[in-house]
Tab-separated table of C-alpha atoms in Angstrom:
chain	number	residue	atom	x	y	z
A	233	GLY	CA	-15.657	11.669	-5.219
A	234	GLN	CA	-12.788	10.992	-3.071
A	235	ASN	CA	-9.141	11.824	-3.600
A	236	ILE	CA	-5.815	12.001	-1.657
A	237	ASP	CA	-2.890	14.301	-2.237
A	238	GLN	CA	0.673	14.513	-0.927
A	239	PRO	CA	3.826	16.266	-2.259
A	240	THR	CA	5.728	14.419	-4.674
A	241	GLU	CA	9.229	14.833	-3.360
A	242	MET	CA	10.843	16.515	-0.321
A	243	THR	CA	14.402	17.033	0.630
A	244	ALA	CA	15.765	17.377	4.212
A	245	THR	CA	19.180	17.256	6.005
A	246	GLU	CA	20.370	14.490	8.242
A	247	GLY	CA	19.786	15.231	11.870
A	248	ALA	CA	16.840	17.536	11.059
A	249	ILE	CA	12.827	17.341	11.355
A	250	VAL	CA	10.542	16.907	8.218
A	251	GLN	CA	6.895	17.131	8.273
A	252	ILE	CA	5.138	15.248	5.265
A	253	ASN	CA	1.526	16.436	4.735
A	254	CYS	CA	-1.370	14.588	3.243
A	255	THR	CA	-4.828	15.753	2.490
A	256	TYR	CA	-7.908	13.850	1.439
A	257	GLN	CA	-11.466	14.194	0.611
A	258	THR	CA	-14.000	11.370	1.044
A	259	SER	CA	-17.584	10.916	2.017
A	260	GLY	CA	-16.829	7.999	4.342
A	261	PHE	CA	-13.629	7.861	6.444
A	262	ASN	CA	-12.591	4.976	8.770
A	263	GLY	CA	-8.951	5.812	9.395
A	264	LEU	CA	-5.506	6.808	8.003
A	265	PHE	CA	-2.420	4.826	7.617
A	266	TRP	CA	1.176	5.757	6.898
A	267	TYR	CA	3.538	3.501	5.187
A	268	GLN	CA	7.313	3.599	4.384
A	269	GLN	CA	8.605	1.958	1.094
A	270	HIS	CA	12.364	1.884	0.294
A	271	ALA	CA	13.052	1.691	-3.432
A	272	GLY	CA	12.561	-1.661	-4.936
A	273	GLU	CA	10.978	-2.910	-1.602
A	274	ALA	CA	7.349	-3.380	-0.441
A	275	PRO	CA	5.535	-0.856	1.783
A	276	THR	CA	5.787	-1.245	5.533
A	277	PHE	CA	3.401	-0.102	8.166
A	278	LEU	CA	4.358	3.081	10.085
A	279	SER	CA	1.120	4.358	11.728
A	280	TYR	CA	-2.622	4.398	12.053
A	281	ASN	CA	-4.876	7.208	13.051
A	282	VAL	CA	-8.595	6.951	13.468
A	283	LEU	CA	-9.092	9.860	16.025
A	284	ASP	CA	-8.060	13.404	16.033
A	285	GLY	CA	-4.524	13.985	17.555
A	286	LEU	CA	-1.057	13.005	17.547
A	287	GLU	CA	0.320	9.403	17.638
A	288	GLU	CA	3.902	9.260	18.770
A	289	LYS	CA	6.076	6.251	18.018
A	290	GLY	CA	9.780	6.835	18.663
A	291	ARG	CA	11.210	9.290	16.126
A	292	PHE	CA	7.959	9.153	13.980
A	293	SER	CA	4.519	10.967	14.820
A	294	SER	CA	1.441	10.859	12.901
A	295	PHE	CA	-1.224	13.507	13.287
A	296	LEU	CA	-4.860	13.580	12.038
A	297	SER	CA	-7.648	16.219	11.772
A	298	ARG	CA	-10.827	14.545	10.528
A	299	SER	CA	-12.679	17.921	10.325
A	300	LYS	CA	-9.769	19.341	7.955
A	301	GLY	CA	-9.135	16.104	5.999
A	302	TYR	CA	-5.545	16.537	6.983
A	303	SER	CA	-2.683	14.406	8.281
A	304	TYR	CA	0.914	14.713	8.598
A	305	LEU	CA	3.897	12.443	9.250
A	306	LEU	CA	6.741	13.984	11.434
A	307	LEU	CA	10.058	12.518	11.298
A	308	LYS	CA	12.667	13.558	13.737
A	309	GLU	CA	16.345	13.239	14.016
A	310	LEU	CA	16.519	12.104	10.504
A	311	GLN	CA	18.868	9.346	9.437
A	312	MET	CA	20.192	8.439	5.954
A	313	LYS	CA	18.186	5.191	6.167
A	314	ASP	CA	15.000	7.388	6.271
A	315	SER	CA	15.541	8.037	2.497
A	316	ALA	CA	12.414	6.422	1.129
A	317	SER	CA	8.858	6.930	-0.146
A	318	TYR	CA	6.205	7.632	2.426
A	319	LEU	CA	2.648	6.699	1.526
A	320	CYS	CA	-0.628	7.749	3.141
A	321	ALA	CA	-3.743	6.000	2.660
A	322	PHE	CA	-7.318	6.236	4.136
A	323	THR	CA	-9.940	3.617	4.650
A	324	ASP	CA	-13.166	4.548	3.012
A	325	SER	CA	-16.760	3.673	3.712
A	326	ASN	CA	-16.296	0.143	2.004
A	327	TYR	CA	-13.146	-0.379	4.140
A	328	GLN	CA	-10.807	-0.288	1.278
A	329	LEU	CA	-7.530	1.546	1.285
A	330	ILE	CA	-7.378	4.679	-1.223
A	331	TRP	CA	-3.692	5.484	-1.581
A	332	GLY	CA	-1.816	8.479	-2.312
A	333	ALA	CA	0.983	8.451	-4.851
A	334	GLY	CA	3.708	8.771	-2.132
A	335	THR	CA	6.308	11.325	-1.252
A	336	LYS	CA	9.729	10.575	-1.957
A	337	LEU	CA	12.127	11.902	0.852
A	338	ILE	CA	15.755	12.623	0.024
A	339	ILE	CA	18.024	12.972	2.970
A	340	LYS	CA	21.282	14.937	2.669
A	341	PRO	CA	24.308	14.656	4.840
B	41	ILE	CA	9.551	-16.675	9.581
B	42	ALA	CA	5.837	-15.624	9.323
B	43	GLY	CA	4.876	-13.450	6.297
B	44	ILE	CA	3.929	-13.239	2.663
B	45	THR	CA	5.736	-14.796	-0.247
B	46	GLN	CA	4.998	-14.015	-4.005
B	47	ALA	CA	6.427	-15.706	-7.006
B	48	PRO	CA	7.972	-15.092	-9.456
B	49	THR	CA	10.313	-12.203	-8.388
B	50	SER	CA	10.151	-10.762	-11.879
B	51	GLN	CA	8.860	-11.928	-15.345
B	52	ILE	CA	9.095	-10.812	-18.944
B	53	LEU	CA	5.950	-11.847	-20.809
B	54	ALA	CA	4.913	-11.671	-24.546
B	55	ALA	CA	1.603	-10.039	-25.160
B	56	GLY	CA	-1.349	-12.413	-25.285
B	57	ARG	CA	0.228	-14.984	-23.075
B	58	ARG	CA	-1.471	-16.236	-19.853
B	59	MET	CA	0.329	-15.663	-16.483
B	60	THR	CA	-0.369	-16.421	-12.949
B	61	LEU	CA	1.247	-14.556	-10.049
B	62	ARG	CA	1.428	-16.331	-6.953
B	63	CYS	CA	1.016	-15.304	-3.405
B	64	THR	CA	0.866	-17.126	-0.123
B	65	GLN	CA	0.542	-16.130	3.510
B	66	ASP	CA	1.217	-18.009	6.587
B	67	MET	CA	-0.257	-15.504	9.118
B	68	ARG	CA	-3.783	-17.065	8.943
B	69	HIS	CA	-5.105	-13.680	7.766
B	70	ASN	CA	-8.763	-13.692	6.646
B	71	ALA	CA	-8.345	-10.890	4.038
B	72	MET	CA	-5.966	-10.766	1.138
B	73	TYR	CA	-5.442	-8.053	-1.699
B	74	TRP	CA	-3.784	-7.665	-5.078
B	75	TYR	CA	-2.342	-3.996	-6.010
B	76	ARG	CA	-0.536	-2.685	-8.751
B	77	GLN	CA	2.101	0.198	-8.391
B	78	ASP	CA	3.052	2.365	-11.319
B	79	LEU	CA	5.332	5.276	-11.181
B	80	GLY	CA	3.582	8.525	-10.158
B	81	LEU	CA	0.451	6.669	-9.146
B	82	GLY	CA	-0.704	5.465	-6.001
B	83	LEU	CA	-1.292	1.635	-5.083
B	84	ARG	CA	-4.282	0.526	-6.997
B	85	LEU	CA	-6.485	-2.428	-5.811
B	86	ILE	CA	-7.081	-4.948	-8.385
B	87	HIS	CA	-9.059	-7.770	-6.401
B	88	TYR	CA	-9.482	-8.421	-2.863
B	89	SER	CA	-10.915	-11.482	-0.787
B	90	ASN	CA	-12.347	-10.861	2.660
B	91	THR	CA	-12.299	-14.525	3.480
B	92	ALA	CA	-11.607	-17.933	2.006
B	93	GLY	CA	-14.171	-18.625	-0.737
B	94	THR	CA	-14.962	-15.043	-1.545
B	95	THR	CA	-13.529	-12.435	-3.781
B	96	GLY	CA	-14.394	-8.861	-4.822
B	97	LYS	CA	-13.350	-6.373	-7.453
B	98	GLY	CA	-11.112	-3.338	-6.660
B	99	GLU	CA	-10.586	-0.232	-8.713
B	100	VAL	CA	-8.796	-1.771	-11.646
B	101	PRO	CA	-10.098	-5.265	-12.154
B	102	ASP	CA	-10.284	-5.565	-15.833
B	103	GLY	CA	-8.004	-8.196	-17.444
B	104	TYR	CA	-7.355	-9.917	-14.255
B	105	SER	CA	-9.058	-12.646	-12.156
B	106	VAL	CA	-8.441	-14.226	-8.668
B	107	SER	CA	-9.437	-17.280	-6.673
B	108	ARG	CA	-9.275	-18.051	-2.930
B	109	ALA	CA	-9.645	-21.716	-2.564
B	110	ASN	CA	-8.165	-21.637	0.980
B	111	THR	CA	-6.804	-19.291	3.442
B	112	ASP	CA	-3.178	-19.120	2.487
B	113	ASP	CA	-3.269	-18.813	-1.184
B	114	PHE	CA	-4.645	-15.993	-3.443
B	115	PRO	CA	-3.255	-16.242	-6.904
B	116	LEU	CA	-3.709	-13.639	-9.669
B	117	THR	CA	-4.325	-14.512	-13.264
B	118	LEU	CA	-3.799	-12.368	-16.475
B	119	ALA	CA	-5.818	-14.321	-19.012
B	120	SER	CA	-4.213	-12.538	-22.080
B	121	ALA	CA	-1.517	-10.090	-21.168
B	122	VAL	CA	-1.263	-6.499	-22.671
B	123	PRO	CA	1.745	-4.071	-22.333
B	124	SER	CA	-0.458	-1.758	-20.168
B	125	GLN	CA	-0.239	-4.448	-17.540
B	126	THR	CA	3.409	-3.794	-17.181
B	127	SER	CA	3.723	-2.881	-13.491
B	128	VAL	CA	4.857	-3.975	-9.981
B	129	TYR	CA	2.240	-6.293	-8.354
B	130	PHE	CA	1.935	-6.500	-4.586
B	131	CYS	CA	0.007	-8.906	-2.651
B	132	ALA	CA	-1.100	-8.099	0.811
B	133	SER	CA	-3.014	-9.512	3.741
B	134	SER	CA	-4.757	-8.403	6.890
B	135	GLY	CA	-6.378	-9.872	9.906
B	136	ASP	CA	-9.833	-8.960	8.471
B	137	SER	CA	-11.077	-6.539	5.948
B	138	GLN	CA	-11.993	-3.504	8.373
B	139	THR	CA	-9.230	-1.527	9.926
B	140	ASP	CA	-6.408	-3.991	10.420
B	141	THR	CA	-3.091	-3.154	9.097
B	142	GLN	CA	-2.113	-4.693	5.742
B	143	TYR	CA	1.073	-6.475	5.411
B	144	PHE	CA	2.732	-6.564	2.032
B	145	GLY	CA	4.620	-9.336	0.017
B	146	PRO	CA	7.957	-8.402	-1.711
B	147	GLY	CA	6.345	-7.795	-5.047
B	148	THR	CA	6.447	-9.139	-8.476
B	149	ARG	CA	7.781	-6.986	-11.303
B	150	LEU	CA	5.955	-7.865	-14.584
B	151	THR	CA	6.950	-6.634	-18.061
B	152	VAL	CA	4.630	-7.401	-20.983
B	153	LEU	CA	6.229	-6.771	-24.351
């Protein structure tokens, strides 16, 4: 079978750094996405990893280890507007996205 | 502005009624998708279409049907709504069905009583 897991909720302080982890199990893998979703809004694309390593994009970075079935999203210099849910999803052997339940990130002043 | 639109924004529906959720994109994307999002669960794929004229079943297709008569439109129909279909429904599209990024519409909040 296949599954994907991420923490339900995390809290961090404005200006700090937070790492949101995502683990997955699947027999077929074609890449991993991270999306941001503010409350009451649609998910929006943040990053895509298909090879092992770190992809940096401004304050956000995403890491992938295919051998470990593990990814993380790193958010630096946290701002209040980063309060949102962060969704990880992998593309399976049929090229369909399998989604985690999302991590709700709460930023405190 | 290019993107995906969904209608209605929200709807309250009596059980047993038929309902069609509309989705239109103007990005000329080949692939389109319908998801439902429920509290505590990840997005779950209902139906998808890799290109106009073709459709496929996702993880939770029962009680739903779709059509893809042209590139831009991908309506989702609930033939006879049940309370368990209360959810937020998102339509999405991508350039193709492979590894292209999916772009989401604003969602439809549906309540079935």
